[in-house]
Amino acid sequence: MTLRMRSWLFAPGDSEKKMTKAADSAADIALLDLEDSVAPENKPAARELVRDMIASREDKARIWVRVNPLSGGETERDLDAIMSAGPGGIFLPKAEGGHDVATLDAMLSEREAKAGLKPGSTRVAALVTETAAAMFTTGTYDGAPRLVAMSWGAEDLSSELGAQEQRGADGEYSHVYEMARSLCLLGAVKAQVAPIETVQPEFRDLDALRARALKVRRQGFRGMLAIHPAQIEPINSAFTPSEDELAHARAVVQLFADNPGAGTLALDGNMLDRPHLALAQRILAEAGE
């Protein structure tokens, strides 16, 4: 089964109500969080709540868990608590290179075997720009086991940098964060996994969210993180090819099929070459065609 990855909705792992709302939403992936949204003293109880939530669901493939970072010593406790329930995937924060995903893979393999789960069935996504060190390793994820997506984040990075602002008066990210976004995009494409845009904290401004989602999709991103259920519809809509896009993509594919061996062809007054064909094929694949 192909898993759609347009929208990823966070929910704190210590709130059964919010986790249920996320799991019941139209989000492609519900991200139950054991990291930043859960206070240290609440993590043991949150692990049990997350495990029980996953176990209660029929749609486990879209119920993922953001665990604590490998550097903190809590990751294995998270996995020991939740893996018996069979989560669809693990979201790894503060990853600092493909070697971190390999480390997580070994942890998952051991626990899949113990739980009787299919080997390699638990997928992985990584947050790859949350530390200064991570910024220098975004191109090292090629062949990382289980990896299907990479995303980026500004909050933890700005904290490490001691920066007091991330965006200017125009609402656009300043240079270092735009660089983080670009490095994530380039690293994900290099690794042949889905690049996923970070969250928009202003969850009530849905028009701004829709505009940003459309913008980053045009740049090459395949989906976006969300922090509120109201953000899901604009994100899903932005990352779903329109009928006009699909019609154009079909026309491009058909044109090249009708002219095998051609390097360049004309369509609607525009010259097309093989990269245009590859983009059209990707758009159709996203729509399941």
PDB file of C-alpha atoms in Angstrom:
ATOM      1  CA  MET A   1       0.000   0.000   0.000  1.00  0.00           C
ATOM      2  CA  THR A   2       1.328   3.447  -0.947  1.00  0.00           C
ATOM      3  CA  LEU A   3       1.262   5.799   2.010  1.00  0.00           C
ATOM      4  CA  ARG A   4       0.274   9.380   1.233  1.00  0.00           C
ATOM      5  CA  MET A   5       2.461  11.934   2.997  1.00  0.00           C
ATOM      6  CA  ARG A   6       0.839  15.294   2.259  1.00  0.00           C
ATOM      7  CA  SER A   7      -0.106  16.184   5.848  1.00  0.00           C
ATOM      8  CA  TRP A   8       1.532  15.170   9.145  1.00  0.00           C
ATOM      9  CA  LEU A   9      -0.446  16.257  12.232  1.00  0.00           C
ATOM     10  CA  PHE A  10       1.293  16.431  15.618  1.00  0.00           C
ATOM     11  CA  ALA A  11      -0.554  15.570  18.822  1.00  0.00           C
ATOM     12  CA  PRO A  12       0.965  15.503  22.336  1.00  0.00           C
ATOM     13  CA  GLY A  13       1.374  11.979  23.637  1.00  0.00           C
ATOM     14  CA  ASP A  14       0.079  12.852  27.085  1.00  0.00           C
ATOM     15  CA  SER A  15      -3.344  13.946  25.793  1.00  0.00           C
ATOM     16  CA  GLU A  16      -5.681  11.136  24.821  1.00  0.00           C
ATOM     17  CA  LYS A  17      -8.220  13.688  23.555  1.00  0.00           C
ATOM     18  CA  LYS A  18      -5.783  15.424  21.188  1.00  0.00           C
ATOM     19  CA  MET A  19      -4.318  12.135  19.953  1.00  0.00           C
ATOM     20  CA  THR A  20      -7.792  10.822  19.161  1.00  0.00           C
ATOM     21  CA  LYS A  21      -8.630  14.039  17.302  1.00  0.00           C
ATOM     22  CA  ALA A  22      -5.435  13.752  15.244  1.00  0.00           C
ATOM     23  CA  ALA A  23      -5.970  10.068  14.492  1.00  0.00           C
ATOM     24  CA  ASP A  24      -9.593  10.696  13.453  1.00  0.00           C
ATOM     25  CA  SER A  25      -8.677  13.676  11.262  1.00  0.00           C
ATOM     26  CA  ALA A  26      -8.097  13.716   7.518  1.00  0.00           C
ATOM     27  CA  ALA A  27      -4.330  13.952   8.051  1.00  0.00           C
ATOM     28  CA  ASP A  28      -2.391  11.448   5.990  1.00  0.00           C
ATOM     29  CA  ILE A  29      -0.211  10.785   9.040  1.00  0.00           C
ATOM     30  CA  ALA A  30      -1.049  11.342  12.713  1.00  0.00           C
ATOM     31  CA  LEU A  31       2.162  12.040  14.662  1.00  0.00           C
ATOM     32  CA  LEU A  32       1.830  11.128  18.324  1.00  0.00           C
ATOM     33  CA  ASP A  33       4.550  13.064  20.109  1.00  0.00           C
ATOM     34  CA  LEU A  34       6.741  11.838  22.937  1.00  0.00           C
ATOM     35  CA  GLU A  35       9.342  14.586  22.543  1.00  0.00           C
ATOM     36  CA  ASP A  36       8.949  18.357  22.920  1.00  0.00           C
ATOM     37  CA  SER A  37       5.238  18.547  23.727  1.00  0.00           C
ATOM     38  CA  VAL A  38       5.571  16.181  26.718  1.00  0.00           C
ATOM     39  CA  ALA A  39       7.213  17.290  29.957  1.00  0.00           C
ATOM     40  CA  PRO A  40       9.952  14.942  31.246  1.00  0.00           C
ATOM     41  CA  GLU A  41       7.920  13.860  34.266  1.00  0.00           C
ATOM     42  CA  ASN A  42       4.974  12.934  32.005  1.00  0.00           C
ATOM     43  CA  LYS A  43       6.888  10.796  29.523  1.00  0.00           C
ATOM     44  CA  PRO A  44       6.371   7.380  31.240  1.00  0.00           C
ATOM     45  CA  ALA A  45       2.587   7.876  31.327  1.00  0.00           C
ATOM     46  CA  ALA A  46       2.590   9.304  27.799  1.00  0.00           C
ATOM     47  CA  ARG A  47       4.333   6.206  26.443  1.00  0.00           C
ATOM     48  CA  GLU A  48       1.519   4.047  27.796  1.00  0.00           C
ATOM     49  CA  LEU A  49      -1.145   6.333  26.346  1.00  0.00           C
ATOM     50  CA  VAL A  50       0.562   6.315  22.936  1.00  0.00           C
ATOM     51  CA  ARG A  51       0.907   2.532  22.951  1.00  0.00           C
ATOM     52  CA  ASP A  52      -2.759   2.100  23.831  1.00  0.00           C
ATOM     53  CA  MET A  53      -3.820   4.595  21.158  1.00  0.00           C
ATOM     54  CA  ILE A  54      -1.890   2.724  18.444  1.00  0.00           C
ATOM     55  CA  ALA A  55      -3.189  -0.640  19.620  1.00  0.00           C
ATOM     56  CA  SER A  56      -6.784   0.604  19.384  1.00  0.00           C
ATOM     57  CA  ARG A  57      -6.487   1.640  15.713  1.00  0.00           C
ATOM     58  CA  GLU A  58      -7.166  -0.335  12.566  1.00  0.00           C
ATOM     59  CA  ASP A  59      -5.264   2.233  10.461  1.00  0.00           C
ATOM     60  CA  LYS A  60      -1.886   1.696  12.144  1.00  0.00           C
ATOM     61  CA  ALA A  61       0.094   2.470   8.986  1.00  0.00           C
ATOM     62  CA  ARG A  62      -0.750   6.168   9.334  1.00  0.00           C
ATOM     63  CA  ILE A  63      -0.219   6.363  13.103  1.00  0.00           C
ATOM     64  CA  TRP A  64       3.383   7.409  13.696  1.00  0.00           C
ATOM     65  CA  VAL A  65       5.331   8.375  16.808  1.00  0.00           C
ATOM     66  CA  ARG A  66       7.909  11.105  17.271  1.00  0.00           C
ATOM     67  CA  VAL A  67      10.336   9.593  19.750  1.00  0.00           C
ATOM     68  CA  ASN A  68      12.946  11.410  21.781  1.00  0.00           C
ATOM     69  CA  PRO A  69      16.344  12.090  20.152  1.00  0.00           C
ATOM     70  CA  LEU A  70      19.086   9.483  20.231  1.00  0.00           C
ATOM     71  CA  SER A  71      21.341  11.848  22.167  1.00  0.00           C
ATOM     72  CA  GLY A  72      19.029  12.011  25.163  1.00  0.00           C
ATOM     73  CA  GLY A  73      18.942   8.364  26.256  1.00  0.00           C
ATOM     74  CA  GLU A  74      15.145   8.147  26.043  1.00  0.00           C
ATOM     75  CA  THR A  75      14.711   6.652  22.572  1.00  0.00           C
ATOM     76  CA  GLU A  76      14.970   3.015  23.616  1.00  0.00           C
ATOM     77  CA  ARG A  77      12.511   3.576  26.458  1.00  0.00           C
ATOM     78  CA  ASP A  78      10.081   5.020  23.931  1.00  0.00           C
ATOM     79  CA  LEU A  79      10.486   2.072  21.579  1.00  0.00           C
ATOM     80  CA  ASP A  80      10.253  -0.516  24.364  1.00  0.00           C
ATOM     81  CA  ALA A  81       6.893   0.949  25.323  1.00  0.00           C
ATOM     82  CA  ILE A  82       5.285   1.403  21.905  1.00  0.00           C
ATOM     83  CA  MET A  83       6.639  -1.155  19.448  1.00  0.00           C
ATOM     84  CA  SER A  84       4.431  -4.008  20.610  1.00  0.00           C
ATOM     85  CA  ALA A  85       1.459  -1.982  19.320  1.00  0.00           C
ATOM     86  CA  GLY A  86       2.904  -1.823  15.786  1.00  0.00           C
ATOM     87  CA  PRO A  87       3.169   1.879  14.889  1.00  0.00           C
ATOM     88  CA  GLY A  88       3.284   2.704  11.194  1.00  0.00           C
ATOM     89  CA  GLY A  89       6.436   4.722  11.537  1.00  0.00           C
ATOM     90  CA  ILE A  90       8.910   6.527  13.747  1.00  0.00           C
ATOM     91  CA  PHE A  91       9.741  10.225  13.442  1.00  0.00           C
ATOM     92  CA  LEU A  92      13.333  10.798  14.568  1.00  0.00           C
ATOM     93  CA  PRO A  93      14.121  14.316  15.842  1.00  0.00           C
ATOM     94  CA  LYS A  94      17.555  15.964  15.912  1.00  0.00           C
ATOM     95  CA  ALA A  95      19.018  13.490  13.426  1.00  0.00           C
ATOM     96  CA  GLU A  96      22.611  14.354  12.542  1.00  0.00           C
ATOM     97  CA  GLY A  97      23.202  12.113   9.534  1.00  0.00           C
ATOM     98  CA  GLY A  98      22.360   8.817   7.935  1.00  0.00           C
ATOM     99  CA  HIS A  99      24.265   6.993  10.659  1.00  0.00           C
ATOM    100  CA  ASP A 100      21.577   8.045  13.157  1.00  0.00           C
ATOM    101  CA  VAL A 101      18.908   6.409  11.008  1.00  0.00           C
ATOM    102  CA  ALA A 102      21.055   3.259  10.865  1.00  0.00           C
ATOM    103  CA  THR A 103      21.254   3.290  14.668  1.00  0.00           C
ATOM    104  CA  LEU A 104      17.484   3.606  14.896  1.00  0.00           C
ATOM    105  CA  ASP A 105      17.075   0.808  12.343  1.00  0.00           C
ATOM    106  CA  ALA A 106      19.003  -1.575  14.606  1.00  0.00           C
ATOM    107  CA  MET A 107      16.807  -0.640  17.559  1.00  0.00           C
ATOM    108  CA  LEU A 108      13.656  -1.176  15.505  1.00  0.00           C
ATOM    109  CA  SER A 109      14.790  -4.509  14.065  1.00  0.00           C
ATOM    110  CA  GLU A 110      15.356  -5.911  17.544  1.00  0.00           C
ATOM    111  CA  ARG A 111      11.954  -4.810  18.752  1.00  0.00           C
ATOM    112  CA  GLU A 112      10.088  -5.875  15.610  1.00  0.00           C
ATOM    113  CA  ALA A 113      11.460  -9.368  16.103  1.00  0.00           C
ATOM    114  CA  LYS A 114      10.435  -9.375  19.750  1.00  0.00           C
ATOM    115  CA  ALA A 115       6.914  -8.155  18.921  1.00  0.00           C
ATOM    116  CA  GLY A 116       6.438 -10.551  16.001  1.00  0.00           C
ATOM    117  CA  LEU A 117       6.197  -7.708  13.489  1.00  0.00           C
ATOM    118  CA  LYS A 118       7.294  -8.025   9.876  1.00  0.00           C
ATOM    119  CA  PRO A 119      11.013  -7.140   9.636  1.00  0.00           C
ATOM    120  CA  GLY A 120      11.509  -3.625   8.285  1.00  0.00           C
ATOM    121  CA  SER A 121       7.794  -2.802   8.399  1.00  0.00           C
ATOM    122  CA  THR A 122       8.217   0.257  10.621  1.00  0.00           C
ATOM    123  CA  ARG A 123       9.095   3.227   8.448  1.00  0.00           C
ATOM    124  CA  VAL A 124      11.221   6.203   9.452  1.00  0.00           C
ATOM    125  CA  ALA A 125      11.208   9.948   8.822  1.00  0.00           C
ATOM    126  CA  ALA A 126      13.951  12.230  10.129  1.00  0.00           C
ATOM    127  CA  LEU A 127      14.109  15.861  11.220  1.00  0.00           C
ATOM    128  CA  VAL A 128      17.467  16.844   9.784  1.00  0.00           C
ATOM    129  CA  THR A 129      18.241  20.515  10.584  1.00  0.00           C
ATOM    130  CA  GLU A 130      17.545  20.923  14.296  1.00  0.00           C
ATOM    131  CA  THR A 131      21.174  21.287  15.393  1.00  0.00           C
ATOM    132  CA  ALA A 132      24.132  23.148  13.935  1.00  0.00           C
ATOM    133  CA  ALA A 133      25.937  19.841  13.361  1.00  0.00           C
ATOM    134  CA  ALA A 134      22.929  18.435  11.502  1.00  0.00           C
ATOM    135  CA  MET A 135      23.114  21.226   8.938  1.00  0.00           C
ATOM    136  CA  PHE A 136      26.403  19.811   7.672  1.00  0.00           C
ATOM    137  CA  THR A 137      25.106  16.239   7.194  1.00  0.00           C
ATOM    138  CA  THR A 138      21.861  16.645   5.233  1.00  0.00           C
ATOM    139  CA  GLY A 139      23.496  14.993   2.214  1.00  0.00           C
ATOM    140  CA  THR A 140      24.410  11.769   4.050  1.00  0.00           C
ATOM    141  CA  TYR A 141      21.037  10.005   4.089  1.00  0.00           C
ATOM    142  CA  ASP A 142      21.432   8.025   0.850  1.00  0.00           C
ATOM    143  CA  GLY A 143      20.484   4.406   1.460  1.00  0.00           C
ATOM    144  CA  ALA A 144      19.480   5.027   5.089  1.00  0.00           C
ATOM    145  CA  PRO A 145      17.371   2.009   6.090  1.00  0.00           C
ATOM    146  CA  ARG A 146      13.598   2.466   6.366  1.00  0.00           C
ATOM    147  CA  LEU A 147      13.825   6.182   5.550  1.00  0.00           C
ATOM    148  CA  VAL A 148      10.870   7.519   3.544  1.00  0.00           C
ATOM    149  CA  ALA A 149      10.885  11.248   4.367  1.00  0.00           C
ATOM    150  CA  MET A 150      13.024  14.097   5.671  1.00  0.00           C
ATOM    151  CA  SER A 151      11.818  17.313   7.261  1.00  0.00           C
ATOM    152  CA  TRP A 152      13.375  20.370   8.814  1.00  0.00           C
ATOM    153  CA  GLY A 153      12.711  22.582  11.792  1.00  0.00           C
ATOM    154  CA  ALA A 154      13.535  26.111  12.899  1.00  0.00           C
ATOM    155  CA  GLU A 155      12.636  26.140  16.599  1.00  0.00           C
ATOM    156  CA  ASP A 156      15.380  23.897  17.971  1.00  0.00           C
ATOM    157  CA  LEU A 157      17.936  25.321  15.563  1.00  0.00           C
ATOM    158  CA  SER A 158      17.211  28.885  16.644  1.00  0.00           C
ATOM    159  CA  SER A 159      17.475  27.833  20.282  1.00  0.00           C
ATOM    160  CA  GLU A 160      20.903  26.310  19.698  1.00  0.00           C
ATOM    161  CA  LEU A 161      22.028  29.382  17.781  1.00  0.00           C
ATOM    162  CA  GLY A 162      20.757  31.748  20.467  1.00  0.00           C
ATOM    163  CA  ALA A 163      18.760  33.566  17.800  1.00  0.00           C
ATOM    164  CA  GLN A 164      15.949  35.831  18.954  1.00  0.00           C
ATOM    165  CA  GLU A 165      14.032  35.778  15.678  1.00  0.00           C
ATOM    166  CA  GLN A 166      13.565  33.392  12.784  1.00  0.00           C
ATOM    167  CA  ARG A 167      11.529  35.539  10.406  1.00  0.00           C
ATOM    168  CA  GLY A 168      11.554  39.152   9.325  1.00  0.00           C
ATOM    169  CA  ALA A 169       8.733  41.688   9.243  1.00  0.00           C
ATOM    170  CA  ASP A 170       7.537  40.230   5.932  1.00  0.00           C
ATOM    171  CA  GLY A 171       7.024  36.835   7.576  1.00  0.00           C
ATOM    172  CA  GLU A 172       9.748  35.160   5.530  1.00  0.00           C
ATOM    173  CA  TYR A 173      12.461  33.100   7.187  1.00  0.00           C
ATOM    174  CA  SER A 174      15.878  34.719   7.515  1.00  0.00           C
ATOM    175  CA  HIS A 175      18.829  33.336   5.598  1.00  0.00           C
ATOM    176  CA  VAL A 176      20.009  30.570   7.919  1.00  0.00           C
ATOM    177  CA  TYR A 177      16.516  29.037   8.101  1.00  0.00           C
ATOM    178  CA  GLU A 178      15.968  29.305   4.357  1.00  0.00           C
ATOM    179  CA  MET A 179      19.291  27.491   4.058  1.00  0.00           C
ATOM    180  CA  ALA A 180      18.011  24.780   6.414  1.00  0.00           C
ATOM    181  CA  ARG A 181      14.899  24.391   4.261  1.00  0.00           C
ATOM    182  CA  SER A 182      16.997  24.171   1.099  1.00  0.00           C
ATOM    183  CA  LEU A 183      19.440  21.661   2.582  1.00  0.00           C
ATOM    184  CA  CYS A 184      16.534  19.466   3.668  1.00  0.00           C
ATOM    185  CA  LEU A 185      15.032  19.594   0.183  1.00  0.00           C
ATOM    186  CA  LEU A 186      18.340  18.825  -1.517  1.00  0.00           C
ATOM    187  CA  GLY A 187      19.225  16.067   0.928  1.00  0.00           C
ATOM    188  CA  ALA A 188      15.848  14.387   0.583  1.00  0.00           C
ATOM    189  CA  VAL A 189      15.947  14.448  -3.208  1.00  0.00           C
ATOM    190  CA  LYS A 190      19.506  13.083  -3.106  1.00  0.00           C
ATOM    191  CA  ALA A 191      18.328  10.283  -0.800  1.00  0.00           C
ATOM    192  CA  GLN A 192      15.228   9.702  -2.989  1.00  0.00           C
ATOM    193  CA  VAL A 193      12.781  10.250  -0.129  1.00  0.00           C
ATOM    194  CA  ALA A 194       9.978  12.779   0.354  1.00  0.00           C
ATOM    195  CA  PRO A 195      10.954  16.294   1.482  1.00  0.00           C
ATOM    196  CA  ILE A 196       8.433  17.596   4.029  1.00  0.00           C
ATOM    197  CA  GLU A 197       7.978  21.273   4.924  1.00  0.00           C
ATOM    198  CA  THR A 198       8.047  22.348   8.571  1.00  0.00           C
ATOM    199  CA  VAL A 199       5.095  23.645  10.614  1.00  0.00           C
ATOM    200  CA  GLN A 200       3.357  26.998  10.438  1.00  0.00           C
ATOM    201  CA  PRO A 201       2.856  28.100  14.086  1.00  0.00           C
ATOM    202  CA  GLU A 202       0.140  30.676  13.223  1.00  0.00           C
ATOM    203  CA  PHE A 203      -2.516  27.989  12.955  1.00  0.00           C
ATOM    204  CA  ARG A 204      -5.465  30.398  12.642  1.00  0.00           C
ATOM    205  CA  ASP A 205      -4.145  32.094   9.494  1.00  0.00           C
ATOM    206  CA  LEU A 206      -5.236  29.470   6.995  1.00  0.00           C
ATOM    207  CA  ASP A 207      -4.873  31.747   3.970  1.00  0.00           C
ATOM    208  CA  ALA A 208      -1.189  32.278   4.760  1.00  0.00           C
ATOM    209  CA  LEU A 209      -0.803  28.552   5.330  1.00  0.00           C
ATOM    210  CA  ARG A 210      -2.374  27.711   1.990  1.00  0.00           C
ATOM    211  CA  ALA A 211      -0.139  30.207   0.182  1.00  0.00           C
ATOM    212  CA  ARG A 212       2.974  28.835   1.853  1.00  0.00           C
ATOM    213  CA  ALA A 213       2.014  25.226   1.178  1.00  0.00           C
ATOM    214  CA  LEU A 214       1.442  25.981  -2.512  1.00  0.00           C
ATOM    215  CA  LYS A 215       4.761  27.841  -2.681  1.00  0.00           C
ATOM    216  CA  VAL A 216       6.855  25.054  -1.143  1.00  0.00           C
ATOM    217  CA  ARG A 217       5.101  22.426  -3.256  1.00  0.00           C
ATOM    218  CA  ARG A 218       6.177  24.345  -6.355  1.00  0.00           C
ATOM    219  CA  GLN A 219       9.696  24.285  -4.940  1.00  0.00           C
ATOM    220  CA  GLY A 220       9.614  20.491  -4.691  1.00  0.00           C
ATOM    221  CA  PHE A 221       8.274  19.606  -1.246  1.00  0.00           C
ATOM    222  CA  ARG A 222       5.818  16.684  -1.080  1.00  0.00           C
ATOM    223  CA  GLY A 223       4.019  17.483   2.172  1.00  0.00           C
ATOM    224  CA  MET A 224       3.933  19.615   5.311  1.00  0.00           C
ATOM    225  CA  LEU A 225       3.860  19.241   9.093  1.00  0.00           C
ATOM    226  CA  ALA A 226       0.835  20.561  10.998  1.00  0.00           C
ATOM    227  CA  ILE A 227       0.053  21.444  14.611  1.00  0.00           C
ATOM    228  CA  HIS A 228      -3.731  21.887  14.438  1.00  0.00           C
ATOM    229  CA  PRO A 229      -6.527  19.898  12.745  1.00  0.00           C
ATOM    230  CA  ALA A 230      -7.740  23.050  10.954  1.00  0.00           C
ATOM    231  CA  GLN A 231      -4.489  23.085   8.981  1.00  0.00           C
ATOM    232  CA  ILE A 232      -5.096  19.705   7.365  1.00  0.00           C
ATOM    233  CA  GLU A 233      -7.562  20.665   4.641  1.00  0.00           C
ATOM    234  CA  PRO A 234      -5.425  23.527   3.234  1.00  0.00           C
ATOM    235  CA  ILE A 235      -2.327  21.327   3.298  1.00  0.00           C
ATOM    236  CA  ASN A 236      -4.017  18.344   1.655  1.00  0.00           C
ATOM    237  CA  SER A 237      -5.510  20.610  -0.978  1.00  0.00           C
ATOM    238  CA  ALA A 238      -2.199  22.345  -1.723  1.00  0.00           C
ATOM    239  CA  PHE A 239      -0.326  19.063  -2.126  1.00  0.00           C
ATOM    240  CA  THR A 240      -2.973  17.398  -4.290  1.00  0.00           C
ATOM    241  CA  PRO A 241      -2.484  17.937  -8.054  1.00  0.00           C
ATOM    242  CA  SER A 242      -5.298  19.985  -9.580  1.00  0.00           C
ATOM    243  CA  GLU A 243      -7.337  18.782 -12.548  1.00  0.00           C
ATOM    244  CA  ASP A 244      -5.507  21.277 -14.755  1.00  0.00           C
ATOM    245  CA  GLU A 245      -2.144  19.941 -13.590  1.00  0.00           C
ATOM    246  CA  LEU A 246      -3.232  16.377 -14.201  1.00  0.00           C
ATOM    247  CA  ALA A 247      -4.596  17.167 -17.659  1.00  0.00           C
ATOM    248  CA  HIS A 248      -1.346  18.882 -18.633  1.00  0.00           C
ATOM    249  CA  ALA A 249       0.739  16.027 -17.227  1.00  0.00           C
ATOM    250  CA  ARG A 250      -1.293  13.466 -19.168  1.00  0.00           C
ATOM    251  CA  ALA A 251      -0.825  15.494 -22.327  1.00  0.00           C
ATOM    252  CA  VAL A 252       2.940  15.653 -21.822  1.00  0.00           C
ATOM    253  CA  VAL A 253       3.208  11.922 -21.207  1.00  0.00           C
ATOM    254  CA  GLN A 254       1.037  11.143 -24.232  1.00  0.00           C
ATOM    255  CA  LEU A 255       3.045  13.503 -26.441  1.00  0.00           C
ATOM    256  CA  PHE A 256       6.298  11.729 -25.657  1.00  0.00           C
ATOM    257  CA  ALA A 257       4.628   8.332 -25.993  1.00  0.00           C
ATOM    258  CA  ASP A 258       3.448   9.340 -29.473  1.00  0.00           C
ATOM    259  CA  ASN A 259       6.934  10.482 -30.417  1.00  0.00           C
ATOM    260  CA  PRO A 260       9.352   7.830 -29.124  1.00  0.00           C
ATOM    261  CA  GLY A 261      12.967   8.841 -29.296  1.00  0.00           C
ATOM    262  CA  ALA A 262      12.232  12.566 -29.435  1.00  0.00           C
ATOM    263  CA  GLY A 263      14.378  14.772 -27.212  1.00  0.00           C
ATOM    264  CA  THR A 264      12.324  17.948 -27.442  1.00  0.00           C
ATOM    265  CA  LEU A 265       8.703  18.506 -28.431  1.00  0.00           C
ATOM    266  CA  ALA A 266       6.303  21.453 -28.605  1.00  0.00           C
ATOM    267  CA  LEU A 267       3.062  21.643 -26.614  1.00  0.00           C
ATOM    268  CA  ASP A 268       0.795  24.705 -26.386  1.00  0.00           C
ATOM    269  CA  GLY A 269       3.547  26.941 -27.709  1.00  0.00           C
ATOM    270  CA  ASN A 270       6.170  25.712 -25.228  1.00  0.00           C
ATOM    271  CA  MET A 271       9.223  23.538 -25.844  1.00  0.00           C
ATOM    272  CA  LEU A 272       9.402  20.449 -23.648  1.00  0.00           C
ATOM    273  CA  ASP A 273      12.283  18.088 -23.017  1.00  0.00           C
ATOM    274  CA  ARG A 274      12.864  14.972 -20.935  1.00  0.00           C
ATOM    275  CA  PRO A 275      12.882  16.751 -17.520  1.00  0.00           C
ATOM    276  CA  HIS A 276       9.355  17.953 -18.300  1.00  0.00           C
ATOM    277  CA  LEU A 277       8.351  14.354 -18.958  1.00  0.00           C
ATOM    278  CA  ALA A 278       9.852  13.220 -15.645  1.00  0.00           C
ATOM    279  CA  LEU A 279       7.936  15.949 -13.773  1.00  0.00           C
ATOM    280  CA  ALA A 280       4.677  15.005 -15.509  1.00  0.00           C
ATOM    281  CA  GLN A 281       5.180  11.353 -14.602  1.00  0.00           C
ATOM    282  CA  ARG A 282       5.797  12.295 -10.965  1.00  0.00           C
ATOM    283  CA  ILE A 283       2.631  14.391 -10.814  1.00  0.00           C
ATOM    284  CA  LEU A 284       0.583  11.495 -12.160  1.00  0.00           C
ATOM    285  CA  ALA A 285       2.232   9.090  -9.730  1.00  0.00           C
ATOM    286  CA  GLU A 286       1.290  11.395  -6.829  1.00  0.00           C
ATOM    287  CA  ALA A 287      -2.320  11.158  -7.995  1.00  0.00           C
ATOM    288  CA  GLY A 288      -2.130   7.381  -8.213  1.00  0.00           C
ATOM    289  CA  GLU A 289      -2.217   7.245 -12.017  1.00  0.00           C
TER     290      GLU A 289
END
